[in-house]
mmCIF file of C-alpha atoms and ligand atoms in Angstrom:
data_model
loop_
_atom_site.group_PDB
_atom_site.id
_atom_site.type_symbol
_atom_site.label_atom_id
_atom_site.label_comp_id
_atom_site.label_asym_id
_atom_site.label_seq_id
_atom_site.Cartn_x
_atom_site.Cartn_y
_atom_site.Cartn_z
ATOM 1 C CA UNK A 407 -5.518 -1.090 2.146
ATOM 2 C CA UNK A 408 -2.041 -0.169 0.900
ATOM 3 C CA UNK A 409 -2.524 3.342 -0.501
ATOM 4 C CA UNK A 410 -0.007 3.073 -3.342
ATOM 5 C CA UNK A 411 -1.658 -0.205 -4.359
ATOM 6 C CA UNK A 412 -5.040 1.552 -4.396
ATOM 7 C CA UNK A 413 -3.612 4.488 -6.387
ATOM 8 C CA UNK A 414 -2.208 2.094 -8.996
ATOM 9 C CA UNK A 415 -5.224 -0.233 -9.101
ATOM 10 C CA UNK A 416 -7.887 2.478 -9.481
ATOM 11 C CA UNK A 417 -9.131 2.664 -13.056
ATOM 12 C CA UNK A 418 -11.553 4.933 -14.838
ATOM 13 C CA UNK A 419 -14.670 2.782 -14.980
ATOM 14 C CA UNK A 420 -17.140 3.267 -17.819
ATOM 15 C CA UNK A 421 -19.218 0.088 -17.475
ATOM 16 C CA UNK A 422 -21.479 -0.288 -14.469
ATOM 17 C CA UNK A 423 -23.709 -2.943 -12.928
ATOM 18 C CA UNK A 424 -27.335 -1.980 -12.243
ATOM 19 C CA UNK A 425 -26.750 -2.574 -8.495
ATOM 20 C CA UNK A 426 -27.519 0.384 -6.191
ATOM 21 C CA UNK A 427 -24.919 1.753 -3.775
ATOM 22 C CA UNK A 428 -25.900 1.281 -0.098
ATOM 23 C CA UNK A 429 -26.677 4.506 1.785
ATOM 24 C CA UNK A 430 -23.797 4.077 4.271
ATOM 25 C CA UNK A 431 -21.354 3.831 1.382
ATOM 26 C CA UNK A 432 -22.758 6.952 -0.314
ATOM 27 C CA UNK A 433 -22.270 8.675 3.041
ATOM 28 C CA UNK A 434 -18.643 7.491 3.159
ATOM 29 C CA UNK A 435 -18.053 9.059 -0.260
ATOM 30 C CA UNK A 436 -19.454 12.365 1.017
ATOM 31 C CA UNK A 437 -17.161 12.120 4.026
ATOM 32 C CA UNK A 438 -14.129 11.586 1.785
ATOM 33 C CA UNK A 439 -15.112 14.686 -0.209
ATOM 34 C CA UNK A 440 -15.370 17.013 2.779
ATOM 35 C CA UNK A 441 -12.131 15.858 4.449
ATOM 36 C CA UNK A 442 -9.866 16.781 1.534
ATOM 37 C CA UNK A 443 -7.461 19.677 2.025
ATOM 38 C CA UNK A 444 -8.426 23.095 0.686
ATOM 39 C CA UNK A 445 -6.790 26.515 0.357
ATOM 40 C CA UNK A 446 -6.983 28.232 3.752
ATOM 41 C CA UNK A 447 -9.459 25.500 4.683
ATOM 42 C CA UNK A 448 -12.085 27.648 2.908
ATOM 43 C CA UNK A 449 -13.680 24.548 1.342
ATOM 44 C CA UNK A 450 -14.993 26.600 -1.563
ATOM 45 C CA UNK A 451 -16.771 23.640 -3.112
ATOM 46 C CA UNK A 452 -20.171 22.016 -3.433
ATOM 47 C CA UNK A 453 -21.173 18.584 -4.647
ATOM 48 C CA UNK A 454 -24.451 17.429 -6.154
ATOM 49 C CA UNK A 455 -25.253 13.728 -5.690
ATOM 50 C CA UNK A 456 -27.682 12.636 -8.397
ATOM 51 C CA UNK A 457 -29.545 9.355 -8.155
ATOM 52 C CA UNK A 458 -32.558 10.170 -10.386
ATOM 53 C CA UNK A 459 -32.193 8.402 -13.742
ATOM 54 C CA UNK A 460 -33.969 11.211 -15.614
ATOM 55 C CA UNK A 461 -31.357 13.720 -14.452
ATOM 56 C CA UNK A 462 -28.445 11.318 -14.967
ATOM 57 C CA UNK A 463 -29.556 11.052 -18.605
ATOM 58 C CA UNK A 464 -29.657 14.837 -18.963
ATOM 59 C CA UNK A 465 -26.144 15.066 -17.512
ATOM 60 C CA UNK A 466 -24.873 12.402 -19.931
ATOM 61 C CA UNK A 467 -26.323 14.419 -22.830
ATOM 62 C CA UNK A 468 -24.616 17.588 -21.528
ATOM 63 C CA UNK A 469 -21.366 15.594 -21.382
ATOM 64 C CA UNK A 470 -21.343 15.248 -25.165
ATOM 65 C CA UNK A 471 -23.462 12.095 -25.019
ATOM 66 C CA UNK A 472 -21.050 10.100 -22.872
ATOM 67 C CA UNK A 473 -23.911 7.744 -22.177
ATOM 68 C CA UNK A 474 -22.061 5.554 -19.669
ATOM 69 C CA UNK A 475 -22.612 8.393 -17.160
ATOM 70 C CA UNK A 476 -26.351 7.680 -17.068
ATOM 71 C CA UNK A 477 -25.675 3.961 -16.414
ATOM 72 C CA UNK A 478 -24.019 4.686 -13.052
ATOM 73 C CA UNK A 479 -26.434 4.610 -10.072
ATOM 74 C CA UNK A 480 -24.796 7.734 -8.628
ATOM 75 C CA UNK A 481 -23.476 10.764 -10.479
ATOM 76 C CA UNK A 482 -21.541 13.386 -8.551
ATOM 77 C CA UNK A 483 -21.106 16.899 -9.928
ATOM 78 C CA UNK A 484 -18.257 18.798 -8.268
ATOM 79 C CA UNK A 485 -18.473 22.609 -8.294
ATOM 80 C CA UNK A 486 -16.354 25.513 -7.127
ATOM 81 C CA UNK A 487 -18.028 28.270 -5.081
ATOM 82 C CA UNK A 488 -16.776 31.783 -5.874
ATOM 83 C CA UNK A 489 -18.753 33.289 -2.953
ATOM 84 C CA UNK A 490 -16.078 31.666 -0.797
ATOM 85 C CA UNK A 491 -13.028 31.423 -3.077
ATOM 86 C CA UNK A 492 -12.970 35.191 -3.915
ATOM 87 C CA UNK A 493 -11.280 35.672 -0.536
ATOM 88 C CA UNK A 494 -8.019 34.728 -2.274
ATOM 89 C CA UNK A 495 -8.781 36.913 -5.315
ATOM 90 C CA UNK A 496 -8.378 35.697 -8.889
ATOM 91 C CA UNK A 497 -6.053 32.911 -7.748
ATOM 92 C CA UNK A 498 -8.696 31.708 -5.307
ATOM 93 C CA UNK A 499 -11.447 31.693 -7.929
ATOM 94 C CA UNK A 500 -9.536 30.315 -10.910
ATOM 95 C CA UNK A 501 -6.967 28.030 -9.304
ATOM 96 C CA UNK A 502 -7.331 27.128 -5.624
ATOM 97 C CA UNK A 503 -11.029 26.258 -5.693
ATOM 98 C CA UNK A 504 -10.578 24.014 -8.743
ATOM 99 C CA UNK A 505 -7.686 22.313 -6.982
ATOM 100 C CA UNK A 506 -9.890 21.944 -3.875
ATOM 101 C CA UNK A 507 -12.581 20.151 -5.870
ATOM 102 C CA UNK A 508 -9.994 17.966 -7.634
ATOM 103 C CA UNK A 509 -8.418 16.884 -4.351
ATOM 104 C CA UNK A 510 -11.847 16.054 -2.905
ATOM 105 C CA UNK A 511 -12.684 13.930 -5.903
ATOM 106 C CA UNK A 512 -9.351 12.111 -5.968
ATOM 107 C CA UNK A 513 -9.738 11.114 -2.300
ATOM 108 C CA UNK A 514 -13.332 10.077 -2.915
ATOM 109 C CA UNK A 515 -12.326 7.975 -5.930
ATOM 110 C CA UNK A 516 -9.831 6.069 -3.784
ATOM 111 C CA UNK A 517 -12.426 5.466 -1.064
ATOM 112 C CA UNK A 518 -14.829 4.327 -3.794
ATOM 113 C CA UNK A 519 -12.181 1.924 -5.105
ATOM 114 C CA UNK A 520 -11.427 0.593 -1.614
ATOM 115 C CA UNK A 521 -15.119 -0.251 -1.298
ATOM 116 C CA UNK A 522 -15.435 -2.050 -4.637
ATOM 117 C CA UNK A 523 -16.861 0.918 -6.543
ATOM 118 C CA UNK A 524 -15.593 2.379 -9.794
ATOM 119 C CA UNK A 525 -15.704 5.951 -11.036
ATOM 120 C CA UNK A 526 -14.440 8.243 -13.790
ATOM 121 C CA UNK A 527 -13.537 11.917 -13.765
ATOM 122 C CA UNK A 528 -15.480 13.419 -16.673
ATOM 123 C CA UNK A 529 -14.266 16.840 -17.745
ATOM 124 C CA UNK A 530 -15.789 17.064 -21.222
ATOM 125 C CA UNK A 531 -19.227 18.667 -20.825
ATOM 126 C CA UNK A 532 -21.135 21.800 -21.769
ATOM 127 C CA UNK A 533 -21.171 23.932 -18.631
ATOM 128 C CA UNK A 534 -24.212 25.962 -19.690
ATOM 129 C CA UNK A 535 -26.302 22.802 -19.945
ATOM 130 C CA UNK A 536 -25.259 21.717 -16.454
ATOM 131 C CA UNK A 537 -26.232 25.179 -15.141
ATOM 132 C CA UNK A 538 -29.664 24.768 -16.732
ATOM 133 C CA UNK A 539 -30.249 21.219 -15.444
ATOM 134 C CA UNK A 540 -29.619 22.239 -11.820
ATOM 135 C CA UNK A 541 -30.828 25.817 -12.057
ATOM 136 C CA UNK A 542 -27.392 26.407 -10.594
ATOM 137 C CA UNK A 543 -26.519 29.809 -9.123
ATOM 138 C CA UNK A 544 -23.800 31.733 -10.989
ATOM 139 C CA UNK A 545 -21.404 31.638 -8.030
ATOM 140 C CA UNK A 546 -21.023 27.887 -8.568
ATOM 141 C CA UNK A 547 -19.023 26.468 -11.457
ATOM 142 C CA UNK A 548 -19.263 22.771 -12.336
ATOM 143 C CA UNK A 549 -15.748 21.439 -12.876
ATOM 144 C CA UNK A 550 -16.181 17.673 -12.875
ATOM 145 C CA UNK A 551 -18.844 15.046 -13.393
ATOM 146 C CA UNK A 552 -18.099 11.735 -11.671
ATOM 147 C CA UNK A 553 -20.284 8.671 -12.320
ATOM 148 C CA UNK A 554 -19.917 6.105 -9.515
ATOM 149 C CA UNK A 555 -21.096 2.502 -9.372
ATOM 150 C CA UNK A 556 -20.123 -1.148 -9.175
ATOM 151 C CA UNK A 557 -17.934 -1.950 -12.204
ATOM 152 C CA UNK A 558 -19.078 -4.535 -14.737
ATOM 153 C CA UNK A 559 -15.832 -4.226 -16.723
ATOM 154 C CA UNK A 560 -12.412 -3.154 -15.490
ATOM 155 C CA UNK A 561 -10.115 -1.940 -18.279
ATOM 156 C CA UNK A 562 -6.401 -2.697 -18.507
ATOM 157 C CA UNK A 563 -4.252 0.035 -16.997
ATOM 158 C CA UNK A 564 -3.387 2.636 -19.634
ATOM 159 C CA UNK A 565 0.384 3.156 -19.887
ATOM 160 C CA UNK A 566 2.131 5.801 -17.833
ATOM 161 C CA UNK A 567 5.222 7.730 -18.733
ATOM 162 C CA UNK A 568 8.295 6.643 -16.794
ATOM 163 C CA UNK A 569 9.197 8.089 -13.391
ATOM 164 C CA UNK A 570 12.396 9.269 -15.053
ATOM 165 C CA UNK A 571 10.466 11.350 -17.610
ATOM 166 C CA UNK A 572 7.903 12.629 -15.115
ATOM 167 C CA UNK A 573 10.156 13.565 -12.237
ATOM 168 C CA UNK A 574 13.242 15.730 -12.283
ATOM 169 C CA UNK A 575 15.244 15.400 -9.114
ATOM 170 C CA UNK A 576 17.290 18.448 -8.198
ATOM 171 C CA UNK A 577 20.056 17.802 -5.654
HETATM 172 C C1 LIG B 829 -9.265 16.442 -16.237
HETATM 173 C C2 LIG B 829 -9.745 15.078 -16.703
HETATM 174 C C3 LIG B 829 -10.759 15.021 -17.649
HETATM 175 C C4 LIG B 829 -11.244 13.767 -18.054
HETATM 176 N N1 LIG B 829 -12.331 13.723 -18.882
HETATM 177 C C5 LIG B 829 -12.847 12.538 -19.251
HETATM 178 C C6 LIG B 829 -14.029 12.483 -20.033
HETATM 179 O O1 LIG B 829 -14.635 13.488 -20.392
HETATM 180 N N2 LIG B 829 -14.494 11.250 -20.357
HETATM 181 C C7 LIG B 829 -13.884 10.089 -19.962
HETATM 182 O O2 LIG B 829 -14.368 9.016 -20.280
HETATM 183 N N3 LIG B 829 -12.759 10.110 -19.193
HETATM 184 C C8 LIG B 829 -12.232 11.302 -18.826
HETATM 185 N N4 LIG B 829 -11.128 11.342 -18.016
HETATM 186 C C9 LIG B 829 -10.489 10.086 -17.545
HETATM 187 C C10 LIG B 829 -9.161 9.806 -18.277
HETATM 188 O O3 LIG B 829 -9.443 9.429 -19.598
HETATM 189 C C11 LIG B 829 -8.382 8.707 -17.520
HETATM 190 O O4 LIG B 829 -8.094 9.136 -16.208
HETATM 191 C C12 LIG B 829 -7.067 8.347 -18.218
HETATM 192 O O5 LIG B 829 -7.300 7.798 -19.488
HETATM 193 C C13 LIG B 829 -6.216 7.362 -17.402
HETATM 194 O O6 LIG B 829 -6.937 6.186 -17.133
HETATM 195 P P1 LIG B 829 -7.137 5.678 -15.620
HETATM 196 O O7 LIG B 829 -7.952 6.753 -14.899
HETATM 197 O O8 LIG B 829 -7.879 4.376 -15.726
HETATM 198 O O9 LIG B 829 -5.810 5.502 -14.997
HETATM 199 C C14 LIG B 829 -10.655 12.570 -17.583
HETATM 200 C C15 LIG B 829 -9.628 12.657 -16.623
HETATM 201 C C16 LIG B 829 -9.202 13.875 -16.183
HETATM 202 C C17 LIG B 829 -8.144 13.935 -15.099
#
């Protein structure tokens, strides 16, 4: 697949079919997550893969009742791990590790798209509720919730600002 085409075609998907994701494809998504770059290759990140509907519903409630999350057959929660990221000090904990998780998820979203799956980065959620749902240790910090599934509706591409406005070339 042409990568720029995939980058442009990928949409945030908020309507999912009931269809389950085959195990080999779930494994491919995990592979995409772990092969992303990371600061010093520390890989200060952890991902929860949630298939259980009961927990998906709890996550949707924690995400300010964004109920489409619970409709996806797979929900991924991406976390930073400060037990590892502290090695680069404050910058490691509060910047690099978040970037590491973001890069993992972006790559995974493209692999999902290539394989006919849709996903959405969900950033609006109550962290404390996510901690409670997973009984998550304090060294982890959930930074993104990503529902993944086969799309039932693909939205029109939201507009982008022009390349001219986004990029300043300095020669
Ligand atoms: C940091 C971040 C937080 C986001 N949070 C949410 C969210 O809480 N709920 C949601 O439905 N979409 C969320 N999105 C998805 C954006 O709304 C979406 O990427 C944007 O509208 C562009 O649409 P596109 O992804 O289809 O190109 C988030 C995206 C990012 C990068």
